[in-house]
Amino acid sequence: MLDRRSALASAKPYTSSVLQIGEAHGFSLLQVAGLAKAISPITGKLPVKVGLAVTSEGRTLMRTGPNQFWIIGPEVDDIETKLPEIAIITPLSHSRTRIVIEGEPARNVLAKGVPLDFHHSAFKSGTFAMTGLHHTPVLVHCVGENRFEIYALRTFAVSVYEWLTDAALEFAR
Amino acid sequence: MRIPCPHCGQRDVGEFRYGGDASKARPAHGTGDMKAWHDYYFLFDNPKGPHDEYWQHVLGCRQWFKLTRNTATNEIGEQP
Amino acid sequence: MTAFRRLDKGGRIDREKSVNFTYDGKSLGGFAGDTLASALLANGKTLTSRSFKYHRPRGIMSAGVEEPNGLFAINGNEPNIPATTVDLVEGLAAQSQNAWPSVDFDLMAVNSFAAPLFQTGFYYKTFMGPFKKSWMFYEPFIRRAAGIGKGSCEKDPDRYETAHEFCDVLVVGAGPAGLTTALVAGRSGARVVLVEQDLELGGQLLSETDRDFEMWRTTQVAELRSLANVTIRTRTTAQGLYDDNLVVLLQRHENHDAARGRPRQTLISLRSKAIIFATGAIERPLVFPNNDRPGVMLASALRTYLNRFAIVPLKRALIVTNNDTAYKTAFDLAEAGIAVTMADHRNVIPSDLLSRAAMLGMAMFPGTGIADVEGAKQVTRVQLAGNHSATIECDVLAMSGGWNPVVHLTSHSGIKPVYDDAIAAFVPGGYAKNHFGAGAVTGKFGFESVIKDGNAAGADAAKAAGFDKPATPVATIGAKDRAYKISPHWAPKTTGKGKAFVDFQSDVTVKDIRTAHDEGYVAVEHLKRYTTLGMGTDQGKTSNINAIGLMAELREMPISQAGTTTFRPPYTGLAVGAIAGRTVGLHFRPYRLSPLHDANKAHGATFIEAGLWMRAWYYAWAGSTPETAYIREMELVRNGVGIADISTLGKIDVQGPDAAEFLNRVYVNGFAKLPVGRARYGVMLSDDGVVLDDGTTTRIADIHYYTTTTTAQAGEVMSWFEYLLQTQWTDLKVHVTSLTDEWAGMAVSGPKSREALQLAFPDADVSNENLPYMGCLDVHLDGVRIRILRLSFSGELAYEVHVPAEYAGSLWEHVLKVAEPLGIRPYGLEALASLRIEKGHVAGLELDHRNTLDDLGLGKIAGKEKSYVGKELRFREALQAPDRWSLVGIELMEPDKKLRGGSILFSAGDEIKGHGRGYITSVTWSTELKKFIALGLYQGGLKHEGEDIICAFPLKNEQVKARIVSPHFIDREGARLNA
Ligand SMILES: [Zn+2]
């Protein structure tokens, strides 16, 4: 009876021959605060610094603070129950909307709003940045040559999505 | 202006929130000393030159940190 | 009448591609590669504009961004665009400005007879002097006459973008120096961005005829274009230099099309590790009587029109100079068959120039300048004076007073330019770290030396950016530089009757500067403001240095001591639209939607902006206007059951072994002993003892709390918690995370709310015993964990139902569906805020960061023994004063009138004047009391309970009678919420 509804459920689709913008719905996000050595036996090796992401057993592990990690897994994930009690766990699966932008102009579109260096040599696959897009906090994760996953706050997701698709209007079909 | 977040690296000033003068120590919790709190809260120097400041990487990792900023040039020195 | 004509061949224009445009509605033609200025000249438009103050006839004076005269409104919506910077494109519509009815016949030229109106310091004397009243008299006239150009009131039809960019080496300017440095840096492997405001690369080389130069230029450009690590941006102007090597660029695009998302301009914030300034130099005019007549032009501009645009004077040109470079113009014109006369202020002229001039049959007048220029609408005749006096008939008068390096950008960093006697001009006074200069901006004008220095600057910049592998230098063409000689000439000693213009755009003359000097406005910054020198859209690019030279002469001091004005961004004018970018309309600011937004919409909500949030204001079932709908919604909650979206509340997860201690410190009331499964209302103060926020905190588990904040203060409180934990109380083991987006919330309120919950969660025990007032219960529905808090904002029996955000929509529909038999309906923000007024709950309007606990009647909740943030300063004398404005309830005493928020409160006997004794913060119609009631702050607060007051609303000239009452209008004992 209760069903999950995306913030972008009624957003207008964006179509282009060179660029895709859409939502990648259905993931779980667990924020875990604690020491890496206490958590890594369960999760696998954690990244050593903020801004690096690794993949381990189907999950993406990110270091989002000095002693804080994000575990992004499948929509249903039981890792929460396995983590040590000493870790402080905050489920955040509903708090973020994941917007994917992929294509040759993706880096240019992001550079219209984010004051970061999106050059291939500077923002590589496997890295992420927590930054601002359209004045809202976002986590931008580079997951391929020209593919980015943007974790926007759920309540700003429509605004950010509209901003992005408008920024990409020049590439639209 | 760019600010070096100790965790995320050089970022644009727009990602940060200024958190005030970091050169003075906040009185310990529950001191009961009104004068100490008064001086801490209301009395500030306004130096031209290096100034210890609190900043929060509010659109980023949300961590607070101290830095020294030259108020005349915006040059940022070592973390105090 | 015309002074110019187009040649049949030559130049860089593409005669195969004609371009049609209009000028004041008339159709004209040009070619691809033309600027609007060159096309106007080619069409014989010598007189193109009228001047600012005197409406004197003016023509195009330059071929670049320095143009003071030839300003146009382009395509009906953008005024003050120099024709010299506009690429000629098909369909372009140029409109002349500042003239009525036309530039040829301008009635406002009567200004010339009203000239005393525009005396030096007119504005100062009018506003500051003893005759301030004269403004009243002059204003209508001035308003009509003043102002350059006219803004459009229409919405800008074009699209503008902003963008961020990063590189290792930025090169500003693509003349010989810029091309060289960019190439050397590019060869080193650095990421290079080369920006050029022109549409072509080459700078001055584009105006040369020598094939060796063109060969050199095309070779370097080809290699630059072949390098993947070099980005070339033409039509791009570096507008300003800011902290940390941030340069703001304005790029103008061809083929812009708003509907297809193609911007007209992009404002780029570029951050570069190293910057090379290769900004070149701008020729300065000479100052002589009537030097502003159409057909008077900079010598280098005339050469550009000849060599680049194939435009020549009709037959005869006179050139006046004080330096060698004007001879290039003279020789090229003579070779093109134009009769050239040369007047040179210098007595001694280099012999190679003299012999070449003789060979070309030019008339030479050494030691000679200009006494007057004749011609009503264009130059016809020129009077020479000096060693020779003669009258020369000519179509065009070209002038060269020397060259001013473009020191604007380097000066933006705060480094003042310095005067260089050798070139009689200012050069950069130094460079900031990782900044370099190359080419004419450094005061070197010879091609060979520019290439040599450019090679060094390019390598230095690359090295500064971390690329120290030596790169092959760029080759020169092996010519020999001739020394640049100039003898400065700032202004004639006398100007006779004719106005000798220093600043063409602002109409500032030699006489004005003398007046400013005589009246004591001698400092350059004062001179500028007193005379309006350099205050036009061209920012004095052709005038400032001449004015400084003249003032230094008047003060009998070296120019180096006279100083310069401050250079500020932007370097050229730019559209406000470019600064705004896409921050317009829908994207003016981000907006925030509740997880229940779609559900609210489906239930006919009308939305209202509250901060960034779009909140459900009222619902269609209750009425079509907020004034009526909220009353029905209030009645629903008071008598039955309603459901409201409260997802906007700030929510914070507080976890850790020291969580209890942390909350106990930040709240004025105690949290250490709060049992698990119970909630408590709390108030927190700032360090200064003023109320920061309120909310409820629920203890989920021993070391786990769920805290809510007001919607407005959510971000502030979160940052404050982080500040305390990360910088002050680092010994406390507590982790805080915002849950505002993770959890949605809905209030289920009204006497039937328990029944509604029972229907919604049939497996849960929501009885008063199991879930008492201020209790918390986690229930499960379809495997989803839902948190029910028994809290009340309305004063009725009420619950807050919190649910992970993605489930909110379906839970909302579920509750509305199963509780339908109870008559449940949604209620909006207006009713929510009104119900709490009846109950006397404070909210954002009362928590305005100026009030103390006692002001809000909350003093008694503060712990006496415990310490809490703000405790010390809370007891400051001023915050304890007995007559502070404090919370009161207000009842309207005149039934046919209404109370208004923001009304100023007076005691019944007071004179209605000034700030009064307080004001109304929140107003509502009370469905229970059937009258208007309000919360407000009143001097002395409830000590005045029962007294009559006047609520004044001066904006509507209203005064109504009211009475101070308790702010708790209903159910003072709390029987309802404990039911
Ligand atoms: Zn950071």
Short mmCIF file of N, CA and C in Angstrom, two decimals, chain A residues 1-6 10 25 31 33 68 88-95 111-117 119 121 134-136 153-156 158-159 162-163 166-167 169-170, chain C residues 159 161-164 166 191 259-261 582 586-587 589-593 595 598 612-613 653 655-656 735 737-739 741-742 781-782 784 804-807 809-811 813-814:
data_model
loop_
_atom_site.label_atom_id
_atom_site.label_comp_id
_atom_site.label_asym_id
_atom_site.label_seq_id
_atom_site.Cartn_x
_atom_site.Cartn_y
_atom_site.Cartn_z
N MET A 1 0.84 -1.21 0.00
CA MET A 1 0.00 0.00 0.00
C MET A 1 0.88 1.26 0.00
N LEU A 2 1.85 1.31 0.93
CA LEU A 2 2.78 2.44 0.89
C LEU A 2 3.80 2.18 -0.21
N ASP A 3 4.01 3.23 -1.04
CA ASP A 3 5.02 3.05 -2.09
C ASP A 3 5.98 4.24 -2.07
N ARG A 4 7.19 3.96 -2.58
CA ARG A 4 8.20 5.02 -2.63
C ARG A 4 7.95 5.91 -3.83
N ARG A 5 7.97 7.21 -3.60
CA ARG A 5 7.77 8.14 -4.71
C ARG A 5 8.95 9.09 -4.82
N SER A 6 9.48 9.17 -6.01
CA SER A 6 10.63 10.03 -6.26
C SER A 6 10.21 11.50 -6.27
N SER A 10 7.26 13.76 -11.31
CA SER A 10 6.53 14.47 -12.36
C SER A 10 7.41 15.46 -13.12
N HIS A 25 16.95 6.18 -9.71
CA HIS A 25 16.16 5.98 -8.50
C HIS A 25 16.45 4.60 -7.92
N GLN A 31 24.66 6.79 6.26
CA GLN A 31 25.80 7.57 6.74
C GLN A 31 26.32 6.92 8.00
N ALA A 33 29.27 7.22 10.95
CA ALA A 33 30.34 8.00 11.56
C ALA A 33 31.10 7.08 12.52
N GLN A 68 33.72 10.14 8.71
CA GLN A 68 32.34 9.94 8.28
C GLN A 68 32.31 9.36 6.87
N ILE A 88 28.11 5.37 14.53
CA ILE A 88 26.85 6.12 14.57
C ILE A 88 26.23 6.09 13.18
N ILE A 89 25.07 5.50 13.11
CA ILE A 89 24.46 5.21 11.81
C ILE A 89 23.24 6.09 11.60
N THR A 90 23.20 6.74 10.46
CA THR A 90 22.04 7.55 10.12
C THR A 90 21.57 7.17 8.72
N PRO A 91 20.42 6.56 8.59
CA PRO A 91 19.90 6.25 7.26
C PRO A 91 19.49 7.53 6.54
N LEU A 92 19.95 7.69 5.31
CA LEU A 92 19.66 8.92 4.55
C LEU A 92 19.12 8.61 3.15
N SER A 93 18.62 7.39 2.95
CA SER A 93 18.18 6.98 1.60
C SER A 93 17.13 7.90 1.00
N HIS A 94 16.31 8.49 1.84
CA HIS A 94 15.21 9.31 1.33
C HIS A 94 15.62 10.78 1.18
N SER A 95 16.78 11.11 1.72
CA SER A 95 17.16 12.52 1.80
C SER A 95 17.78 13.04 0.51
N ALA A 111 29.92 22.87 -15.28
CA ALA A 111 30.77 24.05 -15.04
C ALA A 111 29.98 25.35 -15.09
N LYS A 112 28.78 25.29 -15.65
CA LYS A 112 27.96 26.50 -15.65
C LYS A 112 27.51 26.86 -14.24
N GLY A 113 27.46 25.86 -13.37
CA GLY A 113 26.93 26.16 -12.04
C GLY A 113 27.84 25.84 -10.88
N VAL A 114 28.85 25.04 -11.12
CA VAL A 114 29.68 24.59 -10.01
C VAL A 114 31.10 25.17 -10.17
N PRO A 115 31.59 25.86 -9.15
CA PRO A 115 32.91 26.47 -9.27
C PRO A 115 34.05 25.48 -9.04
N LEU A 116 34.01 24.39 -9.79
CA LEU A 116 35.08 23.39 -9.68
C LEU A 116 35.66 23.14 -11.06
N ASP A 117 36.89 22.65 -11.07
CA ASP A 117 37.57 22.36 -12.33
C ASP A 117 37.08 21.01 -12.86
N HIS A 119 37.74 19.78 -15.82
CA HIS A 119 38.60 19.25 -16.88
C HIS A 119 38.89 17.77 -16.62
N SER A 121 41.42 16.07 -16.74
CA SER A 121 42.64 15.79 -15.97
C SER A 121 42.46 16.15 -14.49
N HIS A 134 23.38 25.61 -7.85
CA HIS A 134 22.18 26.45 -7.72
C HIS A 134 21.93 26.75 -6.23
N HIS A 135 22.98 27.09 -5.53
CA HIS A 135 22.96 27.49 -4.12
C HIS A 135 22.55 26.37 -3.17
N THR A 136 22.47 25.16 -3.63
CA THR A 136 22.10 24.06 -2.74
C THR A 136 23.26 23.08 -2.64
N LEU A 153 19.78 17.34 -2.48
CA LEU A 153 18.81 17.21 -1.40
C LEU A 153 17.42 17.00 -2.01
N ARG A 154 16.67 16.08 -1.42
CA ARG A 154 15.38 15.71 -2.00
C ARG A 154 14.47 16.92 -2.22
N THR A 155 14.43 17.81 -1.24
CA THR A 155 13.48 18.92 -1.34
C THR A 155 13.93 19.97 -2.37
N PHE A 156 15.21 19.93 -2.74
CA PHE A 156 15.69 20.84 -3.79
C PHE A 156 15.80 20.14 -5.14
N VAL A 158 13.85 19.03 -7.51
CA VAL A 158 13.15 19.54 -8.69
C VAL A 158 13.82 20.83 -9.17
N SER A 159 14.16 21.68 -8.22
CA SER A 159 14.79 22.95 -8.57
C SER A 159 16.14 22.72 -9.23
N GLU A 162 15.59 21.17 -12.73
CA GLU A 162 15.16 22.18 -13.70
C GLU A 162 16.30 23.09 -14.09
N TRP A 163 17.13 23.41 -13.10
CA TRP A 163 18.29 24.25 -13.40
C TRP A 163 19.22 23.54 -14.38
N ASP A 166 17.78 23.19 -17.90
CA ASP A 166 17.81 24.49 -18.56
C ASP A 166 19.24 24.83 -18.99
N ALA A 167 20.20 24.52 -18.13
CA ALA A 167 21.60 24.76 -18.48
C ALA A 167 21.98 23.94 -19.71
N LEU A 169 19.96 23.20 -22.14
CA LEU A 169 18.99 23.45 -23.23
C LEU A 169 19.67 23.52 -24.60
N GLU A 170 20.88 24.07 -24.64
CA GLU A 170 21.54 24.22 -25.94
C GLU A 170 21.89 22.88 -26.58
N ARG C 159 19.27 35.36 -23.94
CA ARG C 159 19.68 34.46 -22.86
C ARG C 159 21.14 34.74 -22.54
N GLU C 161 24.50 33.40 -19.99
CA GLU C 161 24.99 32.28 -19.19
C GLU C 161 26.12 32.77 -18.28
N THR C 162 26.36 32.01 -17.24
CA THR C 162 27.59 32.18 -16.50
C THR C 162 28.30 30.83 -16.49
N ALA C 163 29.59 30.84 -16.32
CA ALA C 163 30.33 29.58 -16.31
C ALA C 163 31.60 29.73 -15.50
N HIS C 164 32.09 28.62 -15.03
CA HIS C 164 33.36 28.60 -14.31
C HIS C 164 34.40 27.91 -15.18
N PHE C 166 38.83 26.92 -15.41
CA PHE C 166 40.13 26.85 -14.72
C PHE C 166 41.23 26.63 -15.75
N ARG C 191 47.85 24.06 -19.45
CA ARG C 191 46.52 24.38 -19.97
C ARG C 191 46.44 25.89 -20.11
N ALA C 259 15.65 30.75 -27.63
CA ALA C 259 14.72 29.62 -27.64
C ALA C 259 15.46 28.29 -27.71
N ARG C 260 16.61 28.28 -28.35
CA ARG C 260 17.38 27.05 -28.45
C ARG C 260 18.49 26.99 -27.40
N GLY C 261 18.40 27.86 -26.42
CA GLY C 261 19.34 27.79 -25.31
C GLY C 261 20.72 28.35 -25.62
N ARG C 582 21.64 33.18 -15.89
CA ARG C 582 20.34 32.52 -15.87
C ARG C 582 19.64 32.68 -14.52
N LEU C 586 12.37 31.62 -13.25
CA LEU C 586 12.26 30.40 -12.44
C LEU C 586 13.55 30.11 -11.67
N HIS C 587 14.68 30.52 -12.25
CA HIS C 587 15.97 30.19 -11.63
C HIS C 587 16.54 31.35 -10.82
N ARG C 589 16.15 31.99 -7.80
CA ARG C 589 16.73 31.37 -6.63
C ARG C 589 16.20 29.94 -6.58
N PRO C 590 16.86 29.06 -5.85
CA PRO C 590 16.33 27.69 -5.81
C PRO C 590 15.03 27.69 -5.03
N TYR C 591 14.20 26.72 -5.29
CA TYR C 591 12.99 26.60 -4.47
C TYR C 591 12.91 25.19 -3.94
N ARG C 592 12.19 25.06 -2.85
CA ARG C 592 12.21 23.84 -2.09
C ARG C 592 10.80 23.27 -2.02
N LEU C 593 10.67 22.00 -2.35
CA LEU C 593 9.36 21.37 -2.35
C LEU C 593 9.29 20.30 -1.27
N PRO C 595 8.20 16.85 0.49
CA PRO C 595 7.95 15.52 -0.08
C PRO C 595 6.46 15.32 -0.37
N ASP C 598 3.54 16.91 -4.38
CA ASP C 598 2.64 16.35 -5.40
C ASP C 598 1.28 16.02 -4.79
N LEU C 612 12.54 29.74 1.03
CA LEU C 612 12.70 29.05 -0.25
C LEU C 612 11.59 28.03 -0.48
N TRP C 613 10.84 27.71 0.57
CA TRP C 613 9.81 26.68 0.45
C TRP C 613 8.60 27.16 -0.31
N ASP C 653 19.21 14.76 13.68
CA ASP C 653 19.54 13.50 14.34
C ASP C 653 20.70 13.80 15.30
N GLN C 655 23.10 12.00 17.99
CA GLN C 655 23.47 10.67 18.48
C GLN C 655 24.84 10.71 19.14
N GLY C 656 25.03 9.83 20.08
CA GLY C 656 26.34 9.69 20.70
C GLY C 656 26.23 9.59 22.20
N HIS C 735 27.28 13.15 17.41
CA HIS C 735 27.26 13.36 15.96
C HIS C 735 25.89 13.90 15.58
N THR C 737 23.30 15.18 12.40
CA THR C 737 23.04 15.10 10.95
C THR C 737 21.66 15.68 10.68
N SER C 738 21.56 16.46 9.62
CA SER C 738 20.25 17.00 9.27
C SER C 738 19.37 15.90 8.68
N LEU C 739 18.15 15.82 9.19
CA LEU C 739 17.18 14.86 8.66
C LEU C 739 16.01 15.57 7.99
N ASP C 741 15.51 16.56 5.08
CA ASP C 741 15.10 16.00 3.80
C ASP C 741 14.75 14.51 3.88
N GLU C 742 15.24 13.87 4.93
CA GLU C 742 15.03 12.42 5.06
C GLU C 742 13.61 12.11 5.51
N LEU C 781 3.95 0.21 9.20
CA LEU C 781 2.87 0.01 8.25
C LEU C 781 3.53 -0.47 6.96
N ASP C 782 3.10 -1.61 6.48
CA ASP C 782 3.70 -2.20 5.28
C ASP C 782 5.22 -2.30 5.42
N VAL C 784 7.14 -0.25 6.82
CA VAL C 784 7.81 1.06 6.90
C VAL C 784 7.70 1.57 8.33
N PRO C 804 9.68 8.38 6.49
CA PRO C 804 10.72 8.61 5.48
C PRO C 804 10.10 9.21 4.21
N ALA C 805 10.80 10.21 3.67
CA ALA C 805 10.20 11.13 2.69
C ALA C 805 9.54 10.45 1.49
N GLU C 806 10.14 9.39 0.96
CA GLU C 806 9.58 8.81 -0.27
C GLU C 806 8.24 8.12 -0.02
N TYR C 807 7.96 7.81 1.24
CA TYR C 807 6.67 7.18 1.55
C TYR C 807 5.60 8.20 1.91
N GLY C 809 3.95 10.63 0.40
CA GLY C 809 2.79 10.82 -0.48
C GLY C 809 1.74 9.74 -0.28
N SER C 810 2.19 8.49 -0.24
CA SER C 810 1.20 7.42 -0.14
C SER C 810 0.63 7.32 1.27
N LEU C 811 1.44 7.66 2.29
CA LEU C 811 0.89 7.65 3.66
C LEU C 811 -0.19 8.72 3.82
N GLU C 813 -2.12 9.94 1.53
CA GLU C 813 -3.34 9.49 0.86
C GLU C 813 -4.05 8.40 1.68
N HIS C 814 -3.24 7.54 2.28
CA HIS C 814 -3.79 6.48 3.12
C HIS C 814 -4.59 7.06 4.29
#
